[in-house]
mmCIF file of C-alpha atoms in Angstrom:
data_model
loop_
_atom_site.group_PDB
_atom_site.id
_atom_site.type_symbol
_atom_site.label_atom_id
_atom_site.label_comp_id
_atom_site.label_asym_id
_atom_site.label_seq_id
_atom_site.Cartn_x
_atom_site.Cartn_y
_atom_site.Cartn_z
ATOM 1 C CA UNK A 1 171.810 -266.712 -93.595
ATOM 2 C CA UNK A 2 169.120 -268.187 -95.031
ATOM 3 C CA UNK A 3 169.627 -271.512 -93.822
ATOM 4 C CA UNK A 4 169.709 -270.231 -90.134
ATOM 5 C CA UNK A 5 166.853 -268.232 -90.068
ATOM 6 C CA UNK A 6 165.121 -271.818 -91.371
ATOM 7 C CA UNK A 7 167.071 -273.484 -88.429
ATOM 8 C CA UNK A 8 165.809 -271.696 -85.800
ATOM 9 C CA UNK A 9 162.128 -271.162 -87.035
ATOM 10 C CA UNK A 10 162.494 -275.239 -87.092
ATOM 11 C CA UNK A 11 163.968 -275.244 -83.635
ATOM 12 C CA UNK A 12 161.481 -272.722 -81.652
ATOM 13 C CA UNK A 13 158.514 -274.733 -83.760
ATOM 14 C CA UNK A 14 159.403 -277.582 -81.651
ATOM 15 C CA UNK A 15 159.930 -275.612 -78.566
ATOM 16 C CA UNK A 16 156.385 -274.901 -79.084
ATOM 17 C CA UNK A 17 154.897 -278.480 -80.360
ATOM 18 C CA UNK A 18 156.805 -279.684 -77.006
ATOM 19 C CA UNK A 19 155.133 -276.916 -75.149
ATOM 20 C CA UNK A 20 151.614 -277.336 -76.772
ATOM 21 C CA UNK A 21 152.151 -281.148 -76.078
ATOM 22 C CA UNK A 22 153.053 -281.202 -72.307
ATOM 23 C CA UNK A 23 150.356 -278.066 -71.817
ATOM 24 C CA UNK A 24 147.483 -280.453 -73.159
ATOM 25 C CA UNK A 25 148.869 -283.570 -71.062
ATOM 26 C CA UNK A 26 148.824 -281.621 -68.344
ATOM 27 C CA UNK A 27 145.729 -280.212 -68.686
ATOM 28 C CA UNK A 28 144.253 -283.212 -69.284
ATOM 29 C CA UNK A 29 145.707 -285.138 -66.159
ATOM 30 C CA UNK A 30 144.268 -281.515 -64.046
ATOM 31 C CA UNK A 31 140.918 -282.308 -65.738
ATOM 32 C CA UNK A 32 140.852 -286.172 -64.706
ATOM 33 C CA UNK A 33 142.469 -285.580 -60.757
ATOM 34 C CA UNK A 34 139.216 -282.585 -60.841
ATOM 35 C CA UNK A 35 136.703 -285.250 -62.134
ATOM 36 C CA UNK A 36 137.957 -287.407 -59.135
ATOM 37 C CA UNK A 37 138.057 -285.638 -56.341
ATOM 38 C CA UNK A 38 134.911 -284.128 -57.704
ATOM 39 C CA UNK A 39 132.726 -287.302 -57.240
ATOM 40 C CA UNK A 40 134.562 -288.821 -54.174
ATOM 41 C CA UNK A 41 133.840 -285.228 -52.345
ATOM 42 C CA UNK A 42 130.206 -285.391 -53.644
ATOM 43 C CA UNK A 43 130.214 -289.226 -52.259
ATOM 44 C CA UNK A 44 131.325 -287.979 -48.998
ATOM 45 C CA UNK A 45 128.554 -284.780 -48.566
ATOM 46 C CA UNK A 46 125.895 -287.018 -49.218
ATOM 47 C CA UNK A 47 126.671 -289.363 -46.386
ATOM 48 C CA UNK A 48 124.503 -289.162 -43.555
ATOM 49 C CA UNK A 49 127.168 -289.245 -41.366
ATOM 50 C CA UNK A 50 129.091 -286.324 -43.123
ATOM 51 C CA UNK A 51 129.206 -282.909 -40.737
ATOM 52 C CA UNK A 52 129.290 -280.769 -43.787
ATOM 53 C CA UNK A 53 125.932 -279.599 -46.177
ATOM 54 C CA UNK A 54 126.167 -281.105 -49.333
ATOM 55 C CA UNK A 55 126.250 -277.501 -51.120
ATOM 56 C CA UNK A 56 127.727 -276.991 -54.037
ATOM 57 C CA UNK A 57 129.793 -274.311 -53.080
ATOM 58 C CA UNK A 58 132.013 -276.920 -51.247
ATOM 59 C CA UNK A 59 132.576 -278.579 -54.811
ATOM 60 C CA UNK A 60 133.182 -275.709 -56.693
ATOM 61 C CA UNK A 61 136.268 -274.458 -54.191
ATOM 62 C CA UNK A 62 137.481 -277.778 -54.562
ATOM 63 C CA UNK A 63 137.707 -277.487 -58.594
ATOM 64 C CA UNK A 64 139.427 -274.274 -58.340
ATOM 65 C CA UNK A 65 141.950 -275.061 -55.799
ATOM 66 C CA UNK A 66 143.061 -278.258 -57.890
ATOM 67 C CA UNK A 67 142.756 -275.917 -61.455
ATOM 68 C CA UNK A 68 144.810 -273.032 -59.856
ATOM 69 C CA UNK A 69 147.563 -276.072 -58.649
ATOM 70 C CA UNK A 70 147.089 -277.151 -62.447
ATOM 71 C CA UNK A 71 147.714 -273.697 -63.845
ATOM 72 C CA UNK A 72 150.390 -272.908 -61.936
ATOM 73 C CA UNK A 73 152.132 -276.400 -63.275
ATOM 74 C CA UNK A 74 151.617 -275.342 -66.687
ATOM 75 C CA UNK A 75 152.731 -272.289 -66.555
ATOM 76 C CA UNK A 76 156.369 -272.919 -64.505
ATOM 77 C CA UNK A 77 156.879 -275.965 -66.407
ATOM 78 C CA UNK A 78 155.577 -275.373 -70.412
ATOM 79 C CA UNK A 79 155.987 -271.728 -70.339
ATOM 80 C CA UNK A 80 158.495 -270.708 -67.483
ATOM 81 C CA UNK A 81 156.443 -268.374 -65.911
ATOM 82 C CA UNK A 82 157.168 -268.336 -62.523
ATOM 83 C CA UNK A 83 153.158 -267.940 -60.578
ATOM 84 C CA UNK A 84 154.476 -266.347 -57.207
ATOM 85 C CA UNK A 85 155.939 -263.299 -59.957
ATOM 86 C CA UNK A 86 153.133 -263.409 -61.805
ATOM 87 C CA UNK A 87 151.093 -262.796 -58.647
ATOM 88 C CA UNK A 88 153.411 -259.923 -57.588
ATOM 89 C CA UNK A 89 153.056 -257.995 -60.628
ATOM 90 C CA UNK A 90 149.189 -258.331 -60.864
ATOM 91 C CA UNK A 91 149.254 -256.807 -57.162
ATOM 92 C CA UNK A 92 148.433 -253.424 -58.118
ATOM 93 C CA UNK A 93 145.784 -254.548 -60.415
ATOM 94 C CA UNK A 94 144.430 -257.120 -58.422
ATOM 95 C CA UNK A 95 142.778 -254.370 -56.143
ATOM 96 C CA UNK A 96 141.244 -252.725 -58.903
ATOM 97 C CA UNK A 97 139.519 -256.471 -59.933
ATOM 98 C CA UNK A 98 138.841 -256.937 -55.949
ATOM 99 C CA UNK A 99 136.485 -253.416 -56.142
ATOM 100 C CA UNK A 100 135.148 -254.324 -59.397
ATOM 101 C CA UNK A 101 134.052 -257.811 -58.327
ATOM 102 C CA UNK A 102 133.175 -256.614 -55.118
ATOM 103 C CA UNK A 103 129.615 -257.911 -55.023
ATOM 104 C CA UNK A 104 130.717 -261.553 -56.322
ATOM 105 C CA UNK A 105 133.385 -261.652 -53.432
ATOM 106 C CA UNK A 106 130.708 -260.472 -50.853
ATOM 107 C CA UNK A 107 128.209 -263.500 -52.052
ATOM 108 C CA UNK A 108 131.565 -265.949 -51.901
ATOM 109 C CA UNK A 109 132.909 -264.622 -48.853
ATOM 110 C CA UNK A 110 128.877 -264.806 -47.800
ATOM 111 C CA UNK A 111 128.400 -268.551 -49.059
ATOM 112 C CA UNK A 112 131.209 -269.491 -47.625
ATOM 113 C CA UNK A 113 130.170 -268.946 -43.957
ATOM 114 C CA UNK A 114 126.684 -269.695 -43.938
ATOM 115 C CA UNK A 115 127.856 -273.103 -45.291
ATOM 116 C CA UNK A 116 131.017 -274.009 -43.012
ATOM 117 C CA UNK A 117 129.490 -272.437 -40.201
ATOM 118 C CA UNK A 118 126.068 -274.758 -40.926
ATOM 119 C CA UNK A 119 123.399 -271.992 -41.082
ATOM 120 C CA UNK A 120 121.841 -273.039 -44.050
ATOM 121 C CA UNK A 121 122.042 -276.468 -45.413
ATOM 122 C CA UNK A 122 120.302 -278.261 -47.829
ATOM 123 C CA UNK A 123 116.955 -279.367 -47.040
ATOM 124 C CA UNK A 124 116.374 -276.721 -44.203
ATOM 125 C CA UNK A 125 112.982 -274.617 -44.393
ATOM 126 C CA UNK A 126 114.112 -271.178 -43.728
ATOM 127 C CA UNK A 127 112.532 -267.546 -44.202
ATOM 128 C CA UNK A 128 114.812 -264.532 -45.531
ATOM 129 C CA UNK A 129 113.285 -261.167 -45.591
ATOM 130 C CA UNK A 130 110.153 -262.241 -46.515
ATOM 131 C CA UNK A 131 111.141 -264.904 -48.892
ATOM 132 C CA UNK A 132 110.242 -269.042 -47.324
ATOM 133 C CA UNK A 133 111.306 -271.888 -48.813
ATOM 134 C CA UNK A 134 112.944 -275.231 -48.642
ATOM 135 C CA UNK A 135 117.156 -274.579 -49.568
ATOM 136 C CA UNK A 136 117.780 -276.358 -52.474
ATOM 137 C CA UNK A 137 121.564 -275.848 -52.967
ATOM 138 C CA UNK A 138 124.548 -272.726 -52.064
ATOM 139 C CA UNK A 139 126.147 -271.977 -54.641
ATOM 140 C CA UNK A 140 129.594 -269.576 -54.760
ATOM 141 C CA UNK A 141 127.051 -266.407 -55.523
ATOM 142 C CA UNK A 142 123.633 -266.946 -54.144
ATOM 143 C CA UNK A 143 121.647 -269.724 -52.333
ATOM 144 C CA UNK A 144 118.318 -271.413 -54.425
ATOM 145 C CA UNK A 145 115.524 -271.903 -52.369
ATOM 146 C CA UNK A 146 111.716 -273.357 -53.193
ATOM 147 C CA UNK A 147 108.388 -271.460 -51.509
ATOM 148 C CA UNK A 148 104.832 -273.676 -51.160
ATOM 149 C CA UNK A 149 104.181 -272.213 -55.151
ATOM 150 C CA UNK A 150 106.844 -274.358 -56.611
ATOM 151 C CA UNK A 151 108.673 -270.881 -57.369
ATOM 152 C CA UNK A 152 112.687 -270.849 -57.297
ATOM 153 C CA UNK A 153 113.667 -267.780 -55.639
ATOM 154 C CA UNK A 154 117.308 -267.030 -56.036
ATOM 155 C CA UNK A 155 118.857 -265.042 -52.813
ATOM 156 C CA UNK A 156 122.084 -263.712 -52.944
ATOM 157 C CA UNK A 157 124.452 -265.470 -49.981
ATOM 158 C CA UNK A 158 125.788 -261.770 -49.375
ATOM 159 C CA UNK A 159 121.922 -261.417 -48.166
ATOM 160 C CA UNK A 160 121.661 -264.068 -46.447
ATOM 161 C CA UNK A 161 124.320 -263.372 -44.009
ATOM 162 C CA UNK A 162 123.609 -259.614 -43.472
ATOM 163 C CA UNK A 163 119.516 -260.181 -42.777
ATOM 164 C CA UNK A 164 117.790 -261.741 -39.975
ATOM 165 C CA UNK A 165 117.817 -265.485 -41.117
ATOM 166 C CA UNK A 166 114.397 -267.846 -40.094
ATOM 167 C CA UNK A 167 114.560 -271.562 -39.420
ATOM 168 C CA UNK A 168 111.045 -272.676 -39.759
ATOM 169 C CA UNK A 169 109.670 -276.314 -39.115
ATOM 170 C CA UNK A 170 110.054 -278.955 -41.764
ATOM 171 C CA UNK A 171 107.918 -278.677 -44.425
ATOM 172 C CA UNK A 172 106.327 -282.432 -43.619
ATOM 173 C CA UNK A 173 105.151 -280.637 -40.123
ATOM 174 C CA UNK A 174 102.003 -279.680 -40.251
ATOM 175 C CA UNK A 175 100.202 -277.639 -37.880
ATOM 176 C CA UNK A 176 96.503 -277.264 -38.159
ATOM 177 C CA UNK A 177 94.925 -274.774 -35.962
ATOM 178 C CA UNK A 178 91.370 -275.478 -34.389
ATOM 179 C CA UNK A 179 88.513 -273.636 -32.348
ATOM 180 C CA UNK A 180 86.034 -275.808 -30.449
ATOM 181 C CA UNK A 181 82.827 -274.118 -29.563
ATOM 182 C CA UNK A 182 81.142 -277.150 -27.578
ATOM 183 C CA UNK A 183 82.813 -277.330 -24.292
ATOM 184 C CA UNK A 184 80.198 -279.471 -22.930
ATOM 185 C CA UNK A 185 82.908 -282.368 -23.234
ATOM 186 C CA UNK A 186 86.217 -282.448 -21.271
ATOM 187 C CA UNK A 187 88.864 -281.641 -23.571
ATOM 188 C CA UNK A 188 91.321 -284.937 -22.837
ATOM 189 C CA UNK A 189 88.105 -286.586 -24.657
ATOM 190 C CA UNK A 190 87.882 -283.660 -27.544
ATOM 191 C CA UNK A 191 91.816 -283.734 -27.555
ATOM 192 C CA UNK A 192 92.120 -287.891 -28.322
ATOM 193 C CA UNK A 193 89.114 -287.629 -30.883
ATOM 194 C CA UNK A 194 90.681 -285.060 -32.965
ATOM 195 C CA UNK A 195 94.407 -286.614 -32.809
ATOM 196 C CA UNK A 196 92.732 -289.925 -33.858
ATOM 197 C CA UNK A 197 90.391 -288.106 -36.461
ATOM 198 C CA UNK A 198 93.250 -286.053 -38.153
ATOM 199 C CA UNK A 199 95.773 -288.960 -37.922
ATOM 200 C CA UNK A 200 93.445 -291.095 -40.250
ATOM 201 C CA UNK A 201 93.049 -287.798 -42.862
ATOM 202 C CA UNK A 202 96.462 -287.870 -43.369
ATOM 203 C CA UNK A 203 97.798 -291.446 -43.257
ATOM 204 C CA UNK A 204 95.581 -291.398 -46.802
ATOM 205 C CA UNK A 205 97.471 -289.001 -47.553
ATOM 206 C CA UNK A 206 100.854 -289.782 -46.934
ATOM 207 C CA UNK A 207 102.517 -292.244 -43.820
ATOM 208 C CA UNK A 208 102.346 -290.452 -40.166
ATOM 209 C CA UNK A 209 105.728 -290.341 -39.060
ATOM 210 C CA UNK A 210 105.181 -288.231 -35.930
ATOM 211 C CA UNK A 211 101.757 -288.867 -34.647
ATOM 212 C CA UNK A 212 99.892 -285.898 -33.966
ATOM 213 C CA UNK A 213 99.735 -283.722 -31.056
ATOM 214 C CA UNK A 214 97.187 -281.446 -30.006
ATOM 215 C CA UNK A 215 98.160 -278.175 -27.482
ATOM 216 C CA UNK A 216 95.377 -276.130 -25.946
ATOM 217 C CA UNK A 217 96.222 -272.555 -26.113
ATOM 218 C CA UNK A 218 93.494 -269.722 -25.365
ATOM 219 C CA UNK A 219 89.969 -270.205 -23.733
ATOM 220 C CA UNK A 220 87.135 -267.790 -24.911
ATOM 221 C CA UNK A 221 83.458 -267.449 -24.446
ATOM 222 C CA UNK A 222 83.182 -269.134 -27.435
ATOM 223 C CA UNK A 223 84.747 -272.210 -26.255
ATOM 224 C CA UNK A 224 89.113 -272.936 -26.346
ATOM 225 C CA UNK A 225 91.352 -272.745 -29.449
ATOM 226 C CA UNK A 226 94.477 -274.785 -30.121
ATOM 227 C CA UNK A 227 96.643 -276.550 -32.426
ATOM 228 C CA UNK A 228 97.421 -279.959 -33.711
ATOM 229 C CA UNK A 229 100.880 -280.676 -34.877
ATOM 230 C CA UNK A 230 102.023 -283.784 -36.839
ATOM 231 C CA UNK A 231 104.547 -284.779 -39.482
ATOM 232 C CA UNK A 232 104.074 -286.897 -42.262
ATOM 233 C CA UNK A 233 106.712 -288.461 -44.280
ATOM 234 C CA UNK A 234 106.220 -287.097 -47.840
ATOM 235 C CA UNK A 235 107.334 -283.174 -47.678
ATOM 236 C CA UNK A 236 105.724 -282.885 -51.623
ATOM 237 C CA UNK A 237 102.014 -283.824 -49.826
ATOM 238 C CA UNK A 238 101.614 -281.410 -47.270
ATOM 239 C CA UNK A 239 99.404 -278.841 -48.471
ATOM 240 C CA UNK A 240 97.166 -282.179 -49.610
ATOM 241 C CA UNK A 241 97.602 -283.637 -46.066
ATOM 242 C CA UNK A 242 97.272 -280.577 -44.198
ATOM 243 C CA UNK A 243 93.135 -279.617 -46.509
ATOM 244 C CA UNK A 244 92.435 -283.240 -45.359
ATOM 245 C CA UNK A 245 92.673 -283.242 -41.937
ATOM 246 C CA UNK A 246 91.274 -279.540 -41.808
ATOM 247 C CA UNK A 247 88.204 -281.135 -43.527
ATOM 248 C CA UNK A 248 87.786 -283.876 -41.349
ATOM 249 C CA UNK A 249 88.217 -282.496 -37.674
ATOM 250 C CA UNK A 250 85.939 -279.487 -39.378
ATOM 251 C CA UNK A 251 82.493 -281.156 -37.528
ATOM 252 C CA UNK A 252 84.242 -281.594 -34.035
ATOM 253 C CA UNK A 253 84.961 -278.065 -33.867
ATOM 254 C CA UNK A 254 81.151 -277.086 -33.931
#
């Protein structure tokens, strides 16, 4: 009796060695196929020819897609649990996780279609409720953005895609506004002197990439108001570019 008890304690240890063994190899080969597909995905977002953002969000589906494929491998082949039951019986109980995670599945569902649908990408300048900021990256729960302080502000994606959603210029446009009091001069003349005058403020600054434009937009007895608008090629120098060329076209306004 004795002898085989110690038979099959010997026999289901190396069920389970073989088990253990073929779980870590597959694992492992679900790790390395992840790693790959991984950095060729991230290869292809960052071409400039690529439709898609290169958020994060697209990454991350893509590493649980190809872990869920890997689990489901382990667990039919090392364990002989069959996924499509295992599904089945969780049915019930997956509702009860669906309205307990409700709020993460509103940000993912959320995520998911400002970034497939191209509302917010990487890079874009955009105002929600309030909050301005360059997009950083969308991530499966909220969306990082960066306001003119250098502050992070984290907005949820289910936000996002329930409030009124700003695209604002890019952050290398600048646009200067200006009030002329002598209109002894004809304006083409005022217009070309201060496009000249705030083109040289900012090209110490940062290079001119659009040069600038000035728009005449209201006439009072004070003299006209209007705007100059420019871009520069170095978003970080803005606010530097932008005090410059306020300080320089400040004497032609007087």
């Amino acid at each position: 009796m004795d002898a085989l008890i110690s038979q099959l304690i010997n026999v289901m240890s190396q069920e389970w060695v073989h088990d253990i063994f073929w779980t870590v190899v597959l694992a492992s080969v679900t790790l390395a196929v992840s790693n790959v597909v991984v950095k060729g995905l991230r290869a292809l977002l960052n071409r400039d020819s690529n439709p898609l953002p290169s958020s994060s969000i697209i990454v991350n589906i893509a590493r649980a897609v190809i872990w869920i494929i890997g689990g489901s491998i382990i667990l039919d082949s090392c364990f002989g649990i069959n996924p499509n039951a295992l599904i089945t019986a969780l049915g019930v109980g997956g509702i009860a996780i669906s309205l307990g995670f409700q709020d993460t599945l509103s940000n993912l569902i959320g995520g998911i279609q400002v970034t497939f649908m191209g509302i917010v990408r990487p890079g874009d300048n955009i105002d929600v409720g309030g909050d301005a900021g360059v997009v950083e990256d969308v991530t499966w729960r909220h969306t990082t953005i960066t306001n003119a302080r250098g502050e992070r502000v984290i907005i949820p994606n289910s936000v996002i895609s329930k409030t009124a959603l700003v695209h604002l210029p890019p952050v290398s446009q600048i646009a200067v506004p200006f009030a002329v009091t002598d209109d002894s001069r004809p304006m083409d003349d005022i217009a070309a002197e201060l496009a000249r005058v705030a083109k040289a403020a900012a090209e110490e600054i940062s290079h001119v990439t659009q040069d600038p434009k000035v728009f005449f937009n209201e006439v009072t007895e004070y003299g006209f108001r209007g705007k100059i608008i420019m871009r520069i090629e170095d978003d970080a120098k803005a606010g530097s570019a932008l005090d410059a060329v306020v300080r320089a076209i400040a004497p032609l306004t007087r």
